[in-house]
Amino acid sequence: MVCFAFFINRLLAPKNPTPEKLTSYECGEEVTGNAWLPFNSRFYVIALVFLLFDVEMVFIFPWATVFGSHEINNFEPRWGWLALTEMFVFLGILILGLAYVWVKGDLDWIKPKPIVPTTDTFIPKSFYEKLNAEQSSYKIKAFNAEPVEMISTPSTTTTSSTTTTAPTKPMFKPTFKKPTNEQ
């Protein structure tokens, strides 16, 4: 039957592949970089814990069916109490497992733990306040693209002249690199 379904699909399905259809697709985003990147295992652990508890909760539906059945409870009233105690034991085990995972820290998302450096040197707080005040009073001059007029020093003659020079070229040339994908 499965092979027959695949055969019918092959006959009836349209075949028009385009370069856009053949590209990789991940949640509407273009793929960038290599797929073999370091992957944080916490994503995997949290997914497994969720899947474990989600699948275990599926067992509550048959229990609710048995526990809520009036026919079984009328036939033997002890079945209702037995089902109730079994479910409390089951949920207790699940809650203990959740508490264990929580205490172990597997449910914590990655949070940076800042390291505050300590030194044996005592620097008074007033020094830092003074330094911050000095640096905050620094003003940046406005950029001016006009040529600078330079005054030449008087030569041996008594004439002094003012000459205009062209602005000098910068001493360095900034380069900007575009990020490229690793192949």
mmCIF file with all atom_site columns, C-alpha atoms in Angstrom:
data_model
loop_
_atom_site.group_PDB
_atom_site.id
_atom_site.type_symbol
_atom_site.label_atom_id
_atom_site.label_alt_id
_atom_site.label_comp_id
_atom_site.label_asym_id
_atom_site.label_entity_id
_atom_site.label_seq_id
_atom_site.pdbx_PDB_ins_code
_atom_site.Cartn_x
_atom_site.Cartn_y
_atom_site.Cartn_z
_atom_site.occupancy
_atom_site.B_iso_or_equiv
_atom_site.pdbx_formal_charge
_atom_site.auth_seq_id
_atom_site.auth_comp_id
_atom_site.auth_asym_id
_atom_site.auth_atom_id
_atom_site.pdbx_PDB_model_num
ATOM 1   C CA . MET A 1 1   ? 0.000   0.000  0.000   1.00 0.00 ? 1   MET A CA 1
ATOM 2   C CA . VAL A 1 2   ? 2.814   2.409  0.842   1.00 0.00 ? 2   VAL A CA 1
ATOM 3   C CA . CYS A 1 3   ? 4.619   1.740  -2.442  1.00 0.00 ? 3   CYS A CA 1
ATOM 4   C CA . PHE A 1 4   ? 1.327   2.162  -4.317  1.00 0.00 ? 4   PHE A CA 1
ATOM 5   C CA . ALA A 1 5   ? 0.749   5.552  -2.619  1.00 0.00 ? 5   ALA A CA 1
ATOM 6   C CA . PHE A 1 6   ? 4.255   6.696  -3.577  1.00 0.00 ? 6   PHE A CA 1
ATOM 7   C CA . PHE A 1 7   ? 3.706   5.509  -7.156  1.00 0.00 ? 7   PHE A CA 1
ATOM 8   C CA . ILE A 1 8   ? 0.402   7.418  -7.462  1.00 0.00 ? 8   ILE A CA 1
ATOM 9   C CA . ASN A 1 9   ? 2.075   10.502 -5.995  1.00 0.00 ? 9   ASN A CA 1
ATOM 10  C CA . ARG A 1 10  ? 4.870   10.225 -8.555  1.00 0.00 ? 10  ARG A CA 1
ATOM 11  C CA . LEU A 1 11  ? 2.335   10.050 -11.386 1.00 0.00 ? 11  LEU A CA 1
ATOM 12  C CA . LEU A 1 12  ? 0.026   12.852 -10.270 1.00 0.00 ? 12  LEU A CA 1
ATOM 13  C CA . ALA A 1 13  ? 2.320   15.365 -8.522  1.00 0.00 ? 13  ALA A CA 1
ATOM 14  C CA . PRO A 1 14  ? 3.524   18.307 -10.628 1.00 0.00 ? 14  PRO A CA 1
ATOM 15  C CA . LYS A 1 15  ? 7.260   18.384 -11.337 1.00 0.00 ? 15  LYS A CA 1
ATOM 16  C CA . ASN A 1 16  ? 8.546   21.922 -11.781 1.00 0.00 ? 16  ASN A CA 1
ATOM 17  C CA . PRO A 1 17  ? 11.653  22.433 -9.624  1.00 0.00 ? 17  PRO A CA 1
ATOM 18  C CA . THR A 1 18  ? 13.141  25.914 -9.672  1.00 0.00 ? 18  THR A CA 1
ATOM 19  C CA . PRO A 1 19  ? 16.395  27.131 -8.117  1.00 0.00 ? 19  PRO A CA 1
ATOM 20  C CA . GLU A 1 20  ? 14.349  28.896 -5.434  1.00 0.00 ? 20  GLU A CA 1
ATOM 21  C CA . LYS A 1 21  ? 12.488  25.696 -4.551  1.00 0.00 ? 21  LYS A CA 1
ATOM 22  C CA . LEU A 1 22  ? 15.733  23.722 -4.377  1.00 0.00 ? 22  LEU A CA 1
ATOM 23  C CA . THR A 1 23  ? 17.380  26.056 -1.844  1.00 0.00 ? 23  THR A CA 1
ATOM 24  C CA . SER A 1 24  ? 17.581  25.248 1.836   1.00 0.00 ? 24  SER A CA 1
ATOM 25  C CA . TYR A 1 25  ? 14.816  26.704 3.967   1.00 0.00 ? 25  TYR A CA 1
ATOM 26  C CA . GLU A 1 26  ? 14.918  27.339 7.684   1.00 0.00 ? 26  GLU A CA 1
ATOM 27  C CA . CYS A 1 27  ? 12.021  29.240 9.250   1.00 0.00 ? 27  CYS A CA 1
ATOM 28  C CA . GLY A 1 28  ? 11.842  31.802 6.464   1.00 0.00 ? 28  GLY A CA 1
ATOM 29  C CA . GLU A 1 29  ? 15.485  32.859 6.843   1.00 0.00 ? 29  GLU A CA 1
ATOM 30  C CA . GLU A 1 30  ? 18.274  32.554 4.335   1.00 0.00 ? 30  GLU A CA 1
ATOM 31  C CA . VAL A 1 31  ? 20.908  30.061 5.340   1.00 0.00 ? 31  VAL A CA 1
ATOM 32  C CA . THR A 1 32  ? 24.183  31.721 6.366   1.00 0.00 ? 32  THR A CA 1
ATOM 33  C CA . GLY A 1 33  ? 27.434  30.085 7.254   1.00 0.00 ? 33  GLY A CA 1
ATOM 34  C CA . ASN A 1 34  ? 28.304  26.479 7.789   1.00 0.00 ? 34  ASN A CA 1
ATOM 35  C CA . ALA A 1 35  ? 25.851  23.997 9.281   1.00 0.00 ? 35  ALA A CA 1
ATOM 36  C CA . TRP A 1 36  ? 28.578  22.423 11.436  1.00 0.00 ? 36  TRP A CA 1
ATOM 37  C CA . LEU A 1 37  ? 28.675  25.132 14.074  1.00 0.00 ? 37  LEU A CA 1
ATOM 38  C CA . PRO A 1 38  ? 29.200  24.533 17.780  1.00 0.00 ? 38  PRO A CA 1
ATOM 39  C CA . PHE A 1 39  ? 25.748  23.790 19.166  1.00 0.00 ? 39  PHE A CA 1
ATOM 40  C CA . ASN A 1 40  ? 24.928  24.415 22.773  1.00 0.00 ? 40  ASN A CA 1
ATOM 41  C CA . SER A 1 41  ? 23.753  21.170 24.330  1.00 0.00 ? 41  SER A CA 1
ATOM 42  C CA . ARG A 1 42  ? 21.342  22.992 26.667  1.00 0.00 ? 42  ARG A CA 1
ATOM 43  C CA . PHE A 1 43  ? 18.883  23.347 23.785  1.00 0.00 ? 43  PHE A CA 1
ATOM 44  C CA . TYR A 1 44  ? 18.933  19.576 23.419  1.00 0.00 ? 44  TYR A CA 1
ATOM 45  C CA . VAL A 1 45  ? 18.555  18.927 27.155  1.00 0.00 ? 45  VAL A CA 1
ATOM 46  C CA . ILE A 1 46  ? 15.621  21.315 27.510  1.00 0.00 ? 46  ILE A CA 1
ATOM 47  C CA . ALA A 1 47  ? 13.932  19.790 24.453  1.00 0.00 ? 47  ALA A CA 1
ATOM 48  C CA . LEU A 1 48  ? 14.337  16.299 25.920  1.00 0.00 ? 48  LEU A CA 1
ATOM 49  C CA . VAL A 1 49  ? 12.983  17.344 29.307  1.00 0.00 ? 49  VAL A CA 1
ATOM 50  C CA . PHE A 1 50  ? 9.973   18.983 27.632  1.00 0.00 ? 50  PHE A CA 1
ATOM 51  C CA . LEU A 1 51  ? 9.378   15.918 25.482  1.00 0.00 ? 51  LEU A CA 1
ATOM 52  C CA . LEU A 1 52  ? 9.660   13.613 28.487  1.00 0.00 ? 52  LEU A CA 1
ATOM 53  C CA . PHE A 1 53  ? 7.076   15.500 30.534  1.00 0.00 ? 53  PHE A CA 1
ATOM 54  C CA . ASP A 1 54  ? 4.846   16.069 27.521  1.00 0.00 ? 54  ASP A CA 1
ATOM 55  C CA . VAL A 1 55  ? 4.744   12.374 26.673  1.00 0.00 ? 55  VAL A CA 1
ATOM 56  C CA . GLU A 1 56  ? 4.194   11.434 30.304  1.00 0.00 ? 56  GLU A CA 1
ATOM 57  C CA . MET A 1 57  ? 1.173   13.725 30.447  1.00 0.00 ? 57  MET A CA 1
ATOM 58  C CA . VAL A 1 58  ? -0.432  11.643 27.681  1.00 0.00 ? 58  VAL A CA 1
ATOM 59  C CA . PHE A 1 59  ? -0.972  8.926  30.293  1.00 0.00 ? 59  PHE A CA 1
ATOM 60  C CA . ILE A 1 60  ? -3.371  11.200 32.169  1.00 0.00 ? 60  ILE A CA 1
ATOM 61  C CA . PHE A 1 61  ? -6.039  10.896 29.433  1.00 0.00 ? 61  PHE A CA 1
ATOM 62  C CA . PRO A 1 62  ? -6.622  7.132  29.798  1.00 0.00 ? 62  PRO A CA 1
ATOM 63  C CA . TRP A 1 63  ? -6.581  7.559  33.574  1.00 0.00 ? 63  TRP A CA 1
ATOM 64  C CA . ALA A 1 64  ? -9.229  10.287 33.347  1.00 0.00 ? 64  ALA A CA 1
ATOM 65  C CA . THR A 1 65  ? -11.341 7.967  31.183  1.00 0.00 ? 65  THR A CA 1
ATOM 66  C CA . VAL A 1 66  ? -11.134 5.138  33.718  1.00 0.00 ? 66  VAL A CA 1
ATOM 67  C CA . PHE A 1 67  ? -11.518 7.419  36.728  1.00 0.00 ? 67  PHE A CA 1
ATOM 68  C CA . GLY A 1 68  ? -14.550 9.156  35.249  1.00 0.00 ? 68  GLY A CA 1
ATOM 69  C CA . SER A 1 69  ? -16.304 5.956  34.139  1.00 0.00 ? 69  SER A CA 1
ATOM 70  C CA . HIS A 1 70  ? -19.498 5.523  36.166  1.00 0.00 ? 70  HIS A CA 1
ATOM 71  C CA . GLU A 1 71  ? -19.906 1.934  35.021  1.00 0.00 ? 71  GLU A CA 1
ATOM 72  C CA . ILE A 1 72  ? -16.580 0.846  36.547  1.00 0.00 ? 72  ILE A CA 1
ATOM 73  C CA . ASN A 1 73  ? -17.149 2.876  39.722  1.00 0.00 ? 73  ASN A CA 1
ATOM 74  C CA . ASN A 1 74  ? -20.656 1.430  40.167  1.00 0.00 ? 74  ASN A CA 1
ATOM 75  C CA . PHE A 1 75  ? -19.382 -2.107 39.619  1.00 0.00 ? 75  PHE A CA 1
ATOM 76  C CA . GLU A 1 76  ? -16.484 -1.818 42.097  1.00 0.00 ? 76  GLU A CA 1
ATOM 77  C CA . PRO A 1 77  ? -16.045 1.463  44.039  1.00 0.00 ? 77  PRO A CA 1
ATOM 78  C CA . ARG A 1 78  ? -12.464 0.573  44.963  1.00 0.00 ? 78  ARG A CA 1
ATOM 79  C CA . TRP A 1 79  ? -11.381 1.089  41.312  1.00 0.00 ? 79  TRP A CA 1
ATOM 80  C CA . GLY A 1 80  ? -11.967 4.827  41.623  1.00 0.00 ? 80  GLY A CA 1
ATOM 81  C CA . TRP A 1 81  ? -9.851  5.090  44.776  1.00 0.00 ? 81  TRP A CA 1
ATOM 82  C CA . LEU A 1 82  ? -7.135  2.887  43.264  1.00 0.00 ? 82  LEU A CA 1
ATOM 83  C CA . ALA A 1 83  ? -7.027  5.014  40.097  1.00 0.00 ? 83  ALA A CA 1
ATOM 84  C CA . LEU A 1 84  ? -6.856  8.187  42.192  1.00 0.00 ? 84  LEU A CA 1
ATOM 85  C CA . THR A 1 85  ? -3.944  6.932  44.328  1.00 0.00 ? 85  THR A CA 1
ATOM 86  C CA . GLU A 1 86  ? -2.105  5.629  41.233  1.00 0.00 ? 86  GLU A CA 1
ATOM 87  C CA . MET A 1 87  ? -2.382  9.038  39.604  1.00 0.00 ? 87  MET A CA 1
ATOM 88  C CA . PHE A 1 88  ? -1.092  10.806 42.720  1.00 0.00 ? 88  PHE A CA 1
ATOM 89  C CA . VAL A 1 89  ? 1.881   8.422  42.790  1.00 0.00 ? 89  VAL A CA 1
ATOM 90  C CA . PHE A 1 90  ? 2.493   9.000  39.065  1.00 0.00 ? 90  PHE A CA 1
ATOM 91  C CA . LEU A 1 91  ? 2.276   12.779 39.386  1.00 0.00 ? 91  LEU A CA 1
ATOM 92  C CA . GLY A 1 92  ? 4.464   12.652 42.510  1.00 0.00 ? 92  GLY A CA 1
ATOM 93  C CA . ILE A 1 93  ? 7.189   10.838 40.567  1.00 0.00 ? 93  ILE A CA 1
ATOM 94  C CA . LEU A 1 94  ? 6.910   13.399 37.765  1.00 0.00 ? 94  LEU A CA 1
ATOM 95  C CA . ILE A 1 95  ? 7.121   16.290 40.233  1.00 0.00 ? 95  ILE A CA 1
ATOM 96  C CA . LEU A 1 96  ? 10.165  14.708 41.903  1.00 0.00 ? 96  LEU A CA 1
ATOM 97  C CA . GLY A 1 97  ? 11.801  14.369 38.474  1.00 0.00 ? 97  GLY A CA 1
ATOM 98  C CA . LEU A 1 98  ? 11.019  17.984 37.675  1.00 0.00 ? 98  LEU A CA 1
ATOM 99  C CA . ALA A 1 99  ? 12.430  19.114 41.032  1.00 0.00 ? 99  ALA A CA 1
ATOM 100 C CA . TYR A 1 100 ? 15.593  17.075 40.388  1.00 0.00 ? 100 TYR A CA 1
ATOM 101 C CA . VAL A 1 101 ? 16.101  18.632 36.956  1.00 0.00 ? 101 VAL A CA 1
ATOM 102 C CA . TRP A 1 102 ? 15.402  22.084 38.381  1.00 0.00 ? 102 TRP A CA 1
ATOM 103 C CA . VAL A 1 103 ? 17.838  21.712 41.292  1.00 0.00 ? 103 VAL A CA 1
ATOM 104 C CA . LYS A 1 104 ? 20.478  20.277 38.966  1.00 0.00 ? 104 LYS A CA 1
ATOM 105 C CA . GLY A 1 105 ? 20.187  23.483 36.911  1.00 0.00 ? 105 GLY A CA 1
ATOM 106 C CA . ASP A 1 106 ? 19.199  21.951 33.580  1.00 0.00 ? 106 ASP A CA 1
ATOM 107 C CA . LEU A 1 107 ? 16.199  24.252 33.249  1.00 0.00 ? 107 LEU A CA 1
ATOM 108 C CA . ASP A 1 108 ? 18.270  27.415 33.664  1.00 0.00 ? 108 ASP A CA 1
ATOM 109 C CA . TRP A 1 109 ? 18.968  29.189 30.440  1.00 0.00 ? 109 TRP A CA 1
ATOM 110 C CA . ILE A 1 110 ? 22.508  30.320 29.815  1.00 0.00 ? 110 ILE A CA 1
ATOM 111 C CA . LYS A 1 111 ? 23.087  33.400 31.913  1.00 0.00 ? 111 LYS A CA 1
ATOM 112 C CA . PRO A 1 112 ? 26.417  35.148 32.083  1.00 0.00 ? 112 PRO A CA 1
ATOM 113 C CA . LYS A 1 113 ? 27.933  35.144 35.506  1.00 0.00 ? 113 LYS A CA 1
ATOM 114 C CA . PRO A 1 114 ? 29.931  38.355 35.747  1.00 0.00 ? 114 PRO A CA 1
ATOM 115 C CA . ILE A 1 115 ? 33.297  38.048 37.401  1.00 0.00 ? 115 ILE A CA 1
ATOM 116 C CA . VAL A 1 116 ? 34.135  41.080 39.500  1.00 0.00 ? 116 VAL A CA 1
ATOM 117 C CA . PRO A 1 117 ? 37.895  41.459 39.657  1.00 0.00 ? 117 PRO A CA 1
ATOM 118 C CA . THR A 1 118 ? 39.449  42.000 43.053  1.00 0.00 ? 118 THR A CA 1
ATOM 119 C CA . THR A 1 119 ? 42.811  43.562 43.837  1.00 0.00 ? 119 THR A CA 1
ATOM 120 C CA . ASP A 1 120 ? 44.888  44.085 46.918  1.00 0.00 ? 120 ASP A CA 1
ATOM 121 C CA . THR A 1 121 ? 45.537  47.727 46.012  1.00 0.00 ? 121 THR A CA 1
ATOM 122 C CA . PHE A 1 122 ? 43.406  50.410 47.588  1.00 0.00 ? 122 PHE A CA 1
ATOM 123 C CA . ILE A 1 123 ? 42.475  53.224 45.199  1.00 0.00 ? 123 ILE A CA 1
ATOM 124 C CA . PRO A 1 124 ? 40.154  55.795 46.721  1.00 0.00 ? 124 PRO A CA 1
ATOM 125 C CA . LYS A 1 125 ? 36.777  56.326 45.129  1.00 0.00 ? 125 LYS A CA 1
ATOM 126 C CA . SER A 1 126 ? 37.457  60.055 44.808  1.00 0.00 ? 126 SER A CA 1
ATOM 127 C CA . PHE A 1 127 ? 40.240  59.275 42.318  1.00 0.00 ? 127 PHE A CA 1
ATOM 128 C CA . TYR A 1 128 ? 37.788  57.468 40.025  1.00 0.00 ? 128 TYR A CA 1
ATOM 129 C CA . GLU A 1 129 ? 35.253  60.296 40.336  1.00 0.00 ? 129 GLU A CA 1
ATOM 130 C CA . LYS A 1 130 ? 37.952  62.844 39.447  1.00 0.00 ? 130 LYS A CA 1
ATOM 131 C CA . LEU A 1 131 ? 39.093  60.782 36.459  1.00 0.00 ? 131 LEU A CA 1
ATOM 132 C CA . ASN A 1 132 ? 35.511  60.385 35.189  1.00 0.00 ? 132 ASN A CA 1
ATOM 133 C CA . ALA A 1 133 ? 34.895  64.122 35.575  1.00 0.00 ? 133 ALA A CA 1
ATOM 134 C CA . GLU A 1 134 ? 38.038  64.943 33.583  1.00 0.00 ? 134 GLU A CA 1
ATOM 135 C CA . GLN A 1 135 ? 37.170  62.556 30.790  1.00 0.00 ? 135 GLN A CA 1
ATOM 136 C CA . SER A 1 136 ? 33.543  63.654 30.579  1.00 0.00 ? 136 SER A CA 1
ATOM 137 C CA . SER A 1 137 ? 34.589  67.293 30.078  1.00 0.00 ? 137 SER A CA 1
ATOM 138 C CA . TYR A 1 138 ? 36.514  66.430 26.904  1.00 0.00 ? 138 TYR A CA 1
ATOM 139 C CA . LYS A 1 139 ? 34.919  68.074 23.877  1.00 0.00 ? 139 LYS A CA 1
ATOM 140 C CA . ILE A 1 140 ? 35.355  66.948 20.315  1.00 0.00 ? 140 ILE A CA 1
ATOM 141 C CA . LYS A 1 141 ? 35.985  69.732 17.834  1.00 0.00 ? 141 LYS A CA 1
ATOM 142 C CA . ALA A 1 142 ? 33.651  70.071 14.900  1.00 0.00 ? 142 ALA A CA 1
ATOM 143 C CA . PHE A 1 143 ? 34.979  68.771 11.607  1.00 0.00 ? 143 PHE A CA 1
ATOM 144 C CA . ASN A 1 144 ? 35.966  71.461 9.134   1.00 0.00 ? 144 ASN A CA 1
ATOM 145 C CA . ALA A 1 145 ? 36.806  70.497 5.551   1.00 0.00 ? 145 ALA A CA 1
ATOM 146 C CA . GLU A 1 146 ? 38.190  73.910 4.595   1.00 0.00 ? 146 GLU A CA 1
ATOM 147 C CA . PRO A 1 147 ? 41.953  74.240 4.065   1.00 0.00 ? 147 PRO A CA 1
ATOM 148 C CA . VAL A 1 148 ? 43.912  75.454 7.047   1.00 0.00 ? 148 VAL A CA 1
ATOM 149 C CA . GLU A 1 149 ? 45.786  78.707 6.702   1.00 0.00 ? 149 GLU A CA 1
ATOM 150 C CA . MET A 1 150 ? 49.300  78.378 7.962   1.00 0.00 ? 150 MET A CA 1
ATOM 151 C CA . ILE A 1 151 ? 51.386  81.335 9.013   1.00 0.00 ? 151 ILE A CA 1
ATOM 152 C CA . SER A 1 152 ? 55.013  81.012 7.998   1.00 0.00 ? 152 SER A CA 1
ATOM 153 C CA . THR A 1 153 ? 57.746  82.258 10.249  1.00 0.00 ? 153 THR A CA 1
ATOM 154 C CA . PRO A 1 154 ? 59.376  85.496 9.237   1.00 0.00 ? 154 PRO A CA 1
ATOM 155 C CA . SER A 1 155 ? 62.478  84.959 7.187   1.00 0.00 ? 155 SER A CA 1
ATOM 156 C CA . THR A 1 156 ? 65.629  86.995 7.331   1.00 0.00 ? 156 THR A CA 1
ATOM 157 C CA . THR A 1 157 ? 63.870  89.625 5.382   1.00 0.00 ? 157 THR A CA 1
ATOM 158 C CA . THR A 1 158 ? 61.288  91.713 7.112   1.00 0.00 ? 158 THR A CA 1
ATOM 159 C CA . THR A 1 159 ? 58.400  90.550 4.972   1.00 0.00 ? 159 THR A CA 1
ATOM 160 C CA . SER A 1 160 ? 56.032  88.010 6.359   1.00 0.00 ? 160 SER A CA 1
ATOM 161 C CA . SER A 1 161 ? 53.465  86.410 4.168   1.00 0.00 ? 161 SER A CA 1
ATOM 162 C CA . THR A 1 162 ? 50.513  84.211 4.757   1.00 0.00 ? 162 THR A CA 1
ATOM 163 C CA . THR A 1 163 ? 50.353  81.146 2.527   1.00 0.00 ? 163 THR A CA 1
ATOM 164 C CA . THR A 1 164 ? 47.490  78.805 1.940   1.00 0.00 ? 164 THR A CA 1
ATOM 165 C CA . THR A 1 165 ? 48.337  75.133 1.679   1.00 0.00 ? 165 THR A CA 1
ATOM 166 C CA . ALA A 1 166 ? 46.229  72.249 0.572   1.00 0.00 ? 166 ALA A CA 1
ATOM 167 C CA . PRO A 1 167 ? 45.106  69.877 3.279   1.00 0.00 ? 167 PRO A CA 1
ATOM 168 C CA . THR A 1 168 ? 47.410  66.940 3.765   1.00 0.00 ? 168 THR A CA 1
ATOM 169 C CA . LYS A 1 169 ? 46.359  63.399 2.990   1.00 0.00 ? 169 LYS A CA 1
ATOM 170 C CA . PRO A 1 170 ? 45.547  61.202 5.910   1.00 0.00 ? 170 PRO A CA 1
ATOM 171 C CA . MET A 1 171 ? 48.416  59.151 7.307   1.00 0.00 ? 171 MET A CA 1
ATOM 172 C CA . PHE A 1 172 ? 46.413  55.938 7.085   1.00 0.00 ? 172 PHE A CA 1
ATOM 173 C CA . LYS A 1 173 ? 43.743  54.580 4.833   1.00 0.00 ? 173 LYS A CA 1
ATOM 174 C CA . PRO A 1 174 ? 40.854  52.903 6.657   1.00 0.00 ? 174 PRO A CA 1
ATOM 175 C CA . THR A 1 175 ? 39.785  49.615 5.146   1.00 0.00 ? 175 THR A CA 1
ATOM 176 C CA . PHE A 1 176 ? 36.466  47.969 5.678   1.00 0.00 ? 176 PHE A CA 1
ATOM 177 C CA . LYS A 1 177 ? 35.979  44.286 5.068   1.00 0.00 ? 177 LYS A CA 1
ATOM 178 C CA . LYS A 1 178 ? 32.639  42.769 4.274   1.00 0.00 ? 178 LYS A CA 1
ATOM 179 C CA . PRO A 1 179 ? 31.858  39.629 6.243   1.00 0.00 ? 179 PRO A CA 1
ATOM 180 C CA . THR A 1 180 ? 31.931  36.592 4.027   1.00 0.00 ? 180 THR A CA 1
ATOM 181 C CA . ASN A 1 181 ? 30.422  33.201 4.501   1.00 0.00 ? 181 ASN A CA 1
ATOM 182 C CA . GLU A 1 182 ? 32.845  30.418 5.285   1.00 0.00 ? 182 GLU A CA 1
ATOM 183 C CA . GLN A 1 183 ? 32.869  27.872 2.538   1.00 0.00 ? 183 GLN A CA 1
#
